[in-house]
Coordinates of C-alpha atoms in Angstrom, one line a residue:
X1 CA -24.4 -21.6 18.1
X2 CA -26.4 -19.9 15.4
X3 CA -29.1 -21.5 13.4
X4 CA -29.5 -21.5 9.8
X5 CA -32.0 -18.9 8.6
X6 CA -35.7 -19.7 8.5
X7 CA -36.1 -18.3 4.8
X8 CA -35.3 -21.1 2.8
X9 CA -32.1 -20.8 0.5
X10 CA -32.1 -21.6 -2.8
X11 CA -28.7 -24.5 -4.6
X12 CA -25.7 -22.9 -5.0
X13 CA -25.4 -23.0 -8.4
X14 CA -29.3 -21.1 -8.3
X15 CA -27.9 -18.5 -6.1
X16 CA -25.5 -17.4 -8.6
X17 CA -27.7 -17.2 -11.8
X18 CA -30.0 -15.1 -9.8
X19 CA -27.0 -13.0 -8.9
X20 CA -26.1 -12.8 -12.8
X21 CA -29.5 -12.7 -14.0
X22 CA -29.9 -9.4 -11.6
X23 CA -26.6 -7.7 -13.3
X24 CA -25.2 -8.2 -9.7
X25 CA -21.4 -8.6 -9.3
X26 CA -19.9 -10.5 -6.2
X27 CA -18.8 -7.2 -5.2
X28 CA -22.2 -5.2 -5.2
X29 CA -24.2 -8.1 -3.6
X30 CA -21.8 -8.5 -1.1
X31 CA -21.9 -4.3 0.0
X32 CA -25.5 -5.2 0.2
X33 CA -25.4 -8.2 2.7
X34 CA -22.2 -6.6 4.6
X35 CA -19.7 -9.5 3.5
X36 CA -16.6 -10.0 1.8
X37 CA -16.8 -11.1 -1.8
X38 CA -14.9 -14.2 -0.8
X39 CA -17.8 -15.0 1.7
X40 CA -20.3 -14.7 -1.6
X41 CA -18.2 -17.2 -3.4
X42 CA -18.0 -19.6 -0.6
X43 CA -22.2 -19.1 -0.6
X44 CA -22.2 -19.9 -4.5
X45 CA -19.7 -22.6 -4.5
X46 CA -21.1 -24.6 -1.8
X47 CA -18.0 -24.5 0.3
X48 CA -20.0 -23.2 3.5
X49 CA -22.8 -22.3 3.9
X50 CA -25.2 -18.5 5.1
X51 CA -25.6 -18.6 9.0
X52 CA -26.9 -16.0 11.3
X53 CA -28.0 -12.3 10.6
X54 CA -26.1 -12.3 7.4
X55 CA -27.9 -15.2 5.7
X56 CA -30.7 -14.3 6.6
X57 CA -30.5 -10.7 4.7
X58 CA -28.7 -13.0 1.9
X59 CA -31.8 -15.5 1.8
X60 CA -34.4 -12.7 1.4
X61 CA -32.0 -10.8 -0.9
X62 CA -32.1 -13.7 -2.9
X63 CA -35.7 -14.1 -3.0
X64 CA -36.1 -10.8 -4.0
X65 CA -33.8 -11.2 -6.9
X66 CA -36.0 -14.3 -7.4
X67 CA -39.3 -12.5 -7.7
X68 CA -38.2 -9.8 -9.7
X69 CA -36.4 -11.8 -12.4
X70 CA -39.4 -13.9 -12.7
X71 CA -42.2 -10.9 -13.9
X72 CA -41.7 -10.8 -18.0
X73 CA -42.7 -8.0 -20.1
X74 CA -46.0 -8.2 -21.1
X75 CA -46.0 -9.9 -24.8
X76 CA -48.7 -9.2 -27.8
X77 CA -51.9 -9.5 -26.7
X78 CA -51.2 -9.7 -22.9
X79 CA -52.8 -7.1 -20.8
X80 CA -51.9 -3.4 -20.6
X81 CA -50.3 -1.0 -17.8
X82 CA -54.5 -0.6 -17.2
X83 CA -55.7 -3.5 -17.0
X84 CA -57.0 -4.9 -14.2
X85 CA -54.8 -6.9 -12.1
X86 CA -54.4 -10.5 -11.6
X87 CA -56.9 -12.3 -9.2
X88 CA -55.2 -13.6 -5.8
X89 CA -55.2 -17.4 -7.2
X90 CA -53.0 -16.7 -9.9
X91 CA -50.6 -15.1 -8.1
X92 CA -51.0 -18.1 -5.7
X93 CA -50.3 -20.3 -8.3
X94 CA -47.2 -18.5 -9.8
X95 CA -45.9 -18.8 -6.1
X96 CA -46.4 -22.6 -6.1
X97 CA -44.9 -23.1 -9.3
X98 CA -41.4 -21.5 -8.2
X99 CA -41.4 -23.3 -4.8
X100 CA -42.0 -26.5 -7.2
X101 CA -39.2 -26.0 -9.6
X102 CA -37.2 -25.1 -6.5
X103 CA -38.1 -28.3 -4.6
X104 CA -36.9 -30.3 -8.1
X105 CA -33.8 -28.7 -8.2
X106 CA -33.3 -29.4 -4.7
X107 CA -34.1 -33.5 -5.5
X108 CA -31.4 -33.3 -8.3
X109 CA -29.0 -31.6 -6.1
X110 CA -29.5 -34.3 -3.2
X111 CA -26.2 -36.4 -2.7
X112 CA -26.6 -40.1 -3.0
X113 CA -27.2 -42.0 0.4
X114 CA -23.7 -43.3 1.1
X115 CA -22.5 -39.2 1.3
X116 CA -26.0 -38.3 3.4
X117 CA -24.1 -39.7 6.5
X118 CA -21.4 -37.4 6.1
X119 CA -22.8 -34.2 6.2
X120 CA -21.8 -30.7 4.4
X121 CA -18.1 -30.4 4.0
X122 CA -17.6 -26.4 5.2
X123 CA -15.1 -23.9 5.1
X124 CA -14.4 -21.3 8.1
X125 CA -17.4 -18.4 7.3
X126 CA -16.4 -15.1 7.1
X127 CA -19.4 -13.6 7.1
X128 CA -18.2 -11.9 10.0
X129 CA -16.2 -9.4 8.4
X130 CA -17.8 -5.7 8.4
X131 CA -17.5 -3.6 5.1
X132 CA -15.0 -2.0 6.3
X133 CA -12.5 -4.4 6.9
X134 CA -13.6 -6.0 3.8
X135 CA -12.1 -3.6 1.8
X136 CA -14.7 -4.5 -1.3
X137 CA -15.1 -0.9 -3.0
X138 CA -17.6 0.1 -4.8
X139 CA -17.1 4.2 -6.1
X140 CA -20.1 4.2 -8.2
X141 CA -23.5 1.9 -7.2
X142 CA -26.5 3.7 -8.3
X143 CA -30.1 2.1 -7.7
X144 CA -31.5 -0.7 -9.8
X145 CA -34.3 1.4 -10.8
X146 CA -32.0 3.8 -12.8
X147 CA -31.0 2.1 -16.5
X148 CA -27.5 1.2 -16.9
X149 CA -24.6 3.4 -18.1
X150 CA -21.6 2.8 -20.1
X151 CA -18.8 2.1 -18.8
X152 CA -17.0 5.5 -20.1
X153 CA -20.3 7.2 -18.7
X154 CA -19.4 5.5 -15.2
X155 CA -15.7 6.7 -15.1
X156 CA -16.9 10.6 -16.3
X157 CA -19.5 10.7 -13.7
X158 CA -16.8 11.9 -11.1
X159 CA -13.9 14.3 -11.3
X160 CA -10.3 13.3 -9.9
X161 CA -11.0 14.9 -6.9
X162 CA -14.6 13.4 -5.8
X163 CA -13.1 10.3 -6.7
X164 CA -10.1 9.8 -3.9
X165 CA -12.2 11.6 -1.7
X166 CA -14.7 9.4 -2.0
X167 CA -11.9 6.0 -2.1
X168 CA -10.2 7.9 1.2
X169 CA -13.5 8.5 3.2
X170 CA -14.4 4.6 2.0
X171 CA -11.4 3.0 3.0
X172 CA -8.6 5.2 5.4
X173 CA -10.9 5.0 8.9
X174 CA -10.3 1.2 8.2
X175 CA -6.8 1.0 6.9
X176 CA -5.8 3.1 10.2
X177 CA -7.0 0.4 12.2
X178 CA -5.6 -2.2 10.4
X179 CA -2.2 -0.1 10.6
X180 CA -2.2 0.0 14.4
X181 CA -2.4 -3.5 14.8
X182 CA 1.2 -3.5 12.3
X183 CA 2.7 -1.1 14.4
X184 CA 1.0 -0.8 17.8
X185 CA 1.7 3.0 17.4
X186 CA -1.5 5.5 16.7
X187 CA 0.3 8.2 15.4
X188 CA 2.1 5.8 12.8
X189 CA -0.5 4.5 11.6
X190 CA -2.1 7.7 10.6
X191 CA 1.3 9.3 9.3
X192 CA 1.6 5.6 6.8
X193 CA -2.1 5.9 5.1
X194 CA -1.7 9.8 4.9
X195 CA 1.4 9.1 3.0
X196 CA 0.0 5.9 1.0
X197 CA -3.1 8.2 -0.2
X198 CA -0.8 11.3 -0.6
X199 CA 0.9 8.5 -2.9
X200 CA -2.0 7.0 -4.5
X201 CA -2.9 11.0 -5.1
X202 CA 0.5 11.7 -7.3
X203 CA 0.0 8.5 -8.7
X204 CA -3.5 9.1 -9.5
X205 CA -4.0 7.4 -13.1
X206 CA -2.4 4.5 -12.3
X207 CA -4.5 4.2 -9.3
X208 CA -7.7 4.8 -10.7
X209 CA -7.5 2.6 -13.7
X210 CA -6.2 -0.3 -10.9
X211 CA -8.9 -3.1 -10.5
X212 CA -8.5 -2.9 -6.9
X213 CA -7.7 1.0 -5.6
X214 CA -8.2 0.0 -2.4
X215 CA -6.1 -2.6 -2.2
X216 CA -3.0 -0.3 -4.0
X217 CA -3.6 1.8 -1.3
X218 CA -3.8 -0.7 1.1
X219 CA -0.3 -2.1 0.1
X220 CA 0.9 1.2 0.1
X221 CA 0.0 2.1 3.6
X222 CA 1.8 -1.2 5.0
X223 CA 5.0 -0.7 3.0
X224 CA 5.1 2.8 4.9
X225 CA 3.8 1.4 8.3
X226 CA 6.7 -1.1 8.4
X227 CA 9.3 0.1 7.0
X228 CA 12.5 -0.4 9.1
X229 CA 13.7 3.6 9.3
X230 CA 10.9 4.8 11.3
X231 CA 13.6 3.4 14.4
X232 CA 16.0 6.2 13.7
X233 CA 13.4 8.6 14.7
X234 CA 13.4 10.0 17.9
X235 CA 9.7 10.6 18.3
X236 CA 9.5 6.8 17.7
X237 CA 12.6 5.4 19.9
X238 CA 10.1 5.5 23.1
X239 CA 6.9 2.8 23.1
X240 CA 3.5 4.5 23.4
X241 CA 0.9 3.7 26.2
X242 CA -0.3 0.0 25.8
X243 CA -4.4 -0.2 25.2
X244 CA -5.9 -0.1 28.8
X245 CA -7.4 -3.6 28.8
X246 CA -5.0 -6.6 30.0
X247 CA -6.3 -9.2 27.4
X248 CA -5.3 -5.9 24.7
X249 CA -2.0 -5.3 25.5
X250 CA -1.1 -9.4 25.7
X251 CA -2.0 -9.6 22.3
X252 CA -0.7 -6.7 20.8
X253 CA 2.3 -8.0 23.1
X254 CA 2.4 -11.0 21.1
X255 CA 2.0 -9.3 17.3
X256 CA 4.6 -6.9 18.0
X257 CA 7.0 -9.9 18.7
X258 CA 6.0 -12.1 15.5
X259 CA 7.9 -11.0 12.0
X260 CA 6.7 -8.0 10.0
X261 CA 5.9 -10.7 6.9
X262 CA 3.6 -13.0 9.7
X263 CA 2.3 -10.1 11.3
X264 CA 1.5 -8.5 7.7
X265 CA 0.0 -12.1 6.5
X266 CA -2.1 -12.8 9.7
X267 CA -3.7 -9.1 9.5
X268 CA -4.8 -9.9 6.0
X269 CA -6.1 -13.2 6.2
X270 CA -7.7 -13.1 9.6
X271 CA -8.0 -9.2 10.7
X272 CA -9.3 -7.9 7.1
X273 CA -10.4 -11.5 5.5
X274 CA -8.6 -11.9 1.9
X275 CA -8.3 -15.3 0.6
X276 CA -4.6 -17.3 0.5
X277 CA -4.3 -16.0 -3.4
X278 CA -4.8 -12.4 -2.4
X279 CA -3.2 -12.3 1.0
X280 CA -0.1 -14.1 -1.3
X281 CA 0.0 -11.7 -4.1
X282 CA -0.4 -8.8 -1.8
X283 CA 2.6 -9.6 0.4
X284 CA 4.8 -10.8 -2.7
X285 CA 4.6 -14.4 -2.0
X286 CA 3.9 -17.9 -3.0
X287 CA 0.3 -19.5 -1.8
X288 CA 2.4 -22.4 0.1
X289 CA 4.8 -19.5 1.8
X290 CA 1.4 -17.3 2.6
X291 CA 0.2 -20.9 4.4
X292 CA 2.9 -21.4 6.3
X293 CA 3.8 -17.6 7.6
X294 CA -0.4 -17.5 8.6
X295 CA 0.3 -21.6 10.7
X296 CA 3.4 -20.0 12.7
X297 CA 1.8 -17.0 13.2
X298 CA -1.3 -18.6 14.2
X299 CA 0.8 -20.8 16.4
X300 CA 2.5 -17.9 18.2
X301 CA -0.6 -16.5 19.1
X302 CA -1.9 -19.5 20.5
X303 CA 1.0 -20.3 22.5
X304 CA 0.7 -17.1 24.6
X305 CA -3.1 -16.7 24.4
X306 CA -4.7 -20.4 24.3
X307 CA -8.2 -19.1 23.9
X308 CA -7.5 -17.7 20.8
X309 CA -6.2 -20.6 19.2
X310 CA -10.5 -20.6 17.0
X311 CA -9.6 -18.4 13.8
X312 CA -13.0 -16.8 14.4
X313 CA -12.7 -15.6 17.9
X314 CA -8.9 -14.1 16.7
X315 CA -10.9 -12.5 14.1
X316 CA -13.5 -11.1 16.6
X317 CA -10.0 -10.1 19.1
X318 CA -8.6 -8.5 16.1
X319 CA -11.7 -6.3 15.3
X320 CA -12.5 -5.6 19.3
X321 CA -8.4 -4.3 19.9
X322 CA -8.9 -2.2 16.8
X323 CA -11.8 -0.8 17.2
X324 CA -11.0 0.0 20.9
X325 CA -8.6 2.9 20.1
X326 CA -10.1 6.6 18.7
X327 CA -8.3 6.5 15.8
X328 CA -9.4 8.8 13.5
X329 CA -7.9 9.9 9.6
X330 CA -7.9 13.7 8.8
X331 CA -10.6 14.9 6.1
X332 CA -10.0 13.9 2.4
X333 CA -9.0 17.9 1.0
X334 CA -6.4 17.9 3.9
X335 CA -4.5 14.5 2.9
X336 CA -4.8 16.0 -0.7
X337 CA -3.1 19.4 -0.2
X338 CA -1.1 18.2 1.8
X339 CA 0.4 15.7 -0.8
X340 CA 0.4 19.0 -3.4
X341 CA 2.5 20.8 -1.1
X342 CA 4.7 18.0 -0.7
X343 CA 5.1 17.3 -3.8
X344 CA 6.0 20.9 -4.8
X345 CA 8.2 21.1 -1.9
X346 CA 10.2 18.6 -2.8
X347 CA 10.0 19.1 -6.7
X348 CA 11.3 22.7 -5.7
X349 CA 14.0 21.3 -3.8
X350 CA 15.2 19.1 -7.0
X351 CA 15.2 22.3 -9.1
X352 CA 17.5 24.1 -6.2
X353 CA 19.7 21.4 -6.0
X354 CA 20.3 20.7 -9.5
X355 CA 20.7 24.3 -10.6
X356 CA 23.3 25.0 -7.6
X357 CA 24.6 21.4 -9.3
X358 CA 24.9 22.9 -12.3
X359 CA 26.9 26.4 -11.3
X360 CA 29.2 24.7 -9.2
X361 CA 30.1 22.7 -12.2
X362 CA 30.8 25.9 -13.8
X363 CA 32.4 27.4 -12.0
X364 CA 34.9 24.5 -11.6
X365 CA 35.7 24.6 -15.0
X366 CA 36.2 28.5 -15.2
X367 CA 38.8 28.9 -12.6
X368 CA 40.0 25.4 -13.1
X369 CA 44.0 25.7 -14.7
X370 CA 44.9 25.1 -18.3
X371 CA 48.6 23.9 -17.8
X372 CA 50.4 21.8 -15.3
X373 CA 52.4 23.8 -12.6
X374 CA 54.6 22.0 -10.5
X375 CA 54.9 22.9 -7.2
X376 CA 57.4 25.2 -5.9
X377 CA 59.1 23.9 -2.8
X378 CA 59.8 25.0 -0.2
X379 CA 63.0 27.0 1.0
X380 CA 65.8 25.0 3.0
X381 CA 68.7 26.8 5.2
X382 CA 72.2 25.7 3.8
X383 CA 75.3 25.7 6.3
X384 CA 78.9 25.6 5.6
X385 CA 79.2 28.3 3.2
X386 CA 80.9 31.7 4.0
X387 CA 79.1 34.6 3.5
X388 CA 79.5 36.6 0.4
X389 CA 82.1 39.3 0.5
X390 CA 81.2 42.8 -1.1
X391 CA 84.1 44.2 -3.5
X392 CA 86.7 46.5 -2.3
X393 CA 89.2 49.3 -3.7
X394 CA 91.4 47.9 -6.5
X395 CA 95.0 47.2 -5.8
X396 CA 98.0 49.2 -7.9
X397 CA 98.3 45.7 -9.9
X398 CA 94.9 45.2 -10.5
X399 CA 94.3 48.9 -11.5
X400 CA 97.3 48.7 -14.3
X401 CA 95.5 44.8 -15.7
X402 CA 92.3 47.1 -16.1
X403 CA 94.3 49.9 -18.0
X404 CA 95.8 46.9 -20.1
X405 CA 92.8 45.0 -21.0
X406 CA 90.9 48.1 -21.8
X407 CA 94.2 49.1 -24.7
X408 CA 93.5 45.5 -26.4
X409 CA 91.9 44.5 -29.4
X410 CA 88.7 43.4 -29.6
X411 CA 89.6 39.7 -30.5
X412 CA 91.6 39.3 -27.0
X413 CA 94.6 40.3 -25.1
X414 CA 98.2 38.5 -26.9
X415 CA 99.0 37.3 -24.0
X416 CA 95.9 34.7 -24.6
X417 CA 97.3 33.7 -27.6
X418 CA 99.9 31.0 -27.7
X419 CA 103.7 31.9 -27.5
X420 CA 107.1 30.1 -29.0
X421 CA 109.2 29.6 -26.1

């Protein structure tokens, strides 16, 4: 079990003025230590408290902070840049001052003796997360000693490009581990943050004016990594070789067989360490639904594996099986030509298809007809009816009714016309 570090620590409430009064956000001071910013507010809050390595760095981090924000400006009359310096009891003094006005606001922090008995009331630490799977980004941290910048100073220090280089080198050799343990596939999870940065790269405004880029890519990368099509692809109908250790595969075993939402929720909670609200809003759900996917999947994981039933030995498992595999993400100009020429592909391919669109439709309506034409059906044999017989030679009666018709009138023969009888 680890001890609490030597360096003593100041109150909570102490810890984050000297954070504010150093122009530190969570974020920064947490890069520094090698935490998650959640971990840092847990340290400020009281909720648990700095342990190991990490609070160790944190305690002298903070005493640092301590000792710089305590040397003032020298005021009128004070000595100059060439003076001489102060004697060793002065200094002495100065030191015993702080560690008395630390010491009182320890006494006035002190719970009352009915609460003593109780002890501290922590939360699980997750000081244990690396950078990396902390996912805190920070594009632009310049040393203390340089004066600060604007903010529109900060945001034309780098070009489009040097900026998603700099987000894809930060955050894709993470994000591909964290994929694998979605999918259990190597080759998937480079294909999904490829595509979520090729993404992020189209979408480059909206990403970089996000308050977390990392975690729009990060959202990104899972929607493509579980998305239900990649089964009607053959390269992906066959499972890949399982990790080589026999503890590995079991648990990869058992995350493959929870639900994409559980698997989704325990990767973020325990494999990359967000808090409920973040680990909610990132997989679109309520706090209470976020609870209760992380309990049953928890529970899953403990049925199968019992030893892993401590949330910070599955973290540890979860780090270990991802880190075991040589996954490695292609260089930042590659992802980013390669999302040019896909996009120019497939803008091409719109152009194509709507101009071929465009000439069948007229073509339709040149050689399409004015007028309605009914159909002209088709030919029928009819029977029973005697062949037509060509004229022959006129008889000696017929020839002398010719000779007479041809000697009437115009108006008719008389023998048309009605007789007396």
């Amino acid at each position: 079990m680890t001890q609490s570090p030597a360096i003593p620590l100041p109150p909570p409430k102490e810890r984050r003025r000297l954070r504010e009064a150093a122009s530190l956000t969570r974020a920064q001071l947490a890069s520094r230590v090698g935490v998650t910013s959640e971990t840092v507010r847990g340290w400020e809050t009281g909720r648990s408290t700095p342990r190991g390595r990490k609070g160790e760095k944190y305690a002298k981090l903070l005493n640092s902070l301590g000792d710089e924000t305590e040397v003032t400006p020298p005021q009128d009359g004070a000595a100059d840049a060439d003076g001489p310096e102060p004697a060793p009891g002065a200094a002495a003094s100065r030191r015993g001052a702080r560690a008395r006005r630390r010491a009182t606001a320890t006494d006035r922090k002190r719970p009352a003796a009915k609460d003593r008995d109780r002890g501290p009331v922590t939360v699980p630490d997750r000081s244990h997360n690396p950078v990396p799977h902390g996912h805190r980004v920070i594009l632009t941290e310049r040393p203390r000693t340089t004066p600060p910048r604007r903010p529109d100073d900060a945001v034309s220090a780098l070009t489009p490009d040097q900026a998603f280089d700099a987000l894809y080198a930060f955050c894709a050799p993470a994000l591909v581990r964290q994929t694998y343990l979605l999918t259990g596939r190597r080759e998937l999870a480079r294909e999904s943050v490829e595509r979520a940065f090729q993404i992020a790269w189209q979408r480059w405004p909206e990403v970089a004016r996000d308050r977390d880029p990392a975690g729009w890519v990060r959202a990104m990368a899972y929607e493509c990594a579980l998305s239900p099509w990649h089964r009607f692809r053959p390269r992906y109908r066959h499972p890949e070789p399982p990790p080589p250790d026999a503890f590995d595969r079991a648990l990869m075993d058992t995350l493959l067989k929870l639900p994409p939402s559980y698997r989704r929720t325990l990767v973020l909670y325990d494999g990359v360490g967000l808090g409920l609200p973040e680990t909610a809003a990132e997989t679109e759900a309520s706090t209470r639904a976020a609870v209760n996917r992380l309990a049953h999947a928890r529970e899953a994981v403990a049925e199968r594996l019992p030893e892993l039933a401590d949330p910070e030995t599955l973290h540890w498992r979860l780090v270990e099986l991802a880190s075991t595999e040589r996954l490695r993400a292609a260089k930042p100009p590659v992802v980013r030509k390669g999302g040019e020429r896909r996009a120019r592909f497939w803008t091409r391919a719109a152009i194509a298809f709507t101009v071929a669109l465009i000439g069948a439709t007229a073509l339709t309506a040149r050689t399409a007809p004015t007028h309605y034409e009914p159909p002209v059906p088709a030919g029928e044999t009819v029977q029973g009816v005697p062949p037509p017989v060509a004229p022959g030679p006129l008889s000696e009666s017929e020839r002398e009714l010719r000779a007479k018709l041809r000697k009437e009138e115009q108006k008719g023969p008389e023998r048309l016309m009605p007789q007396p009888r």
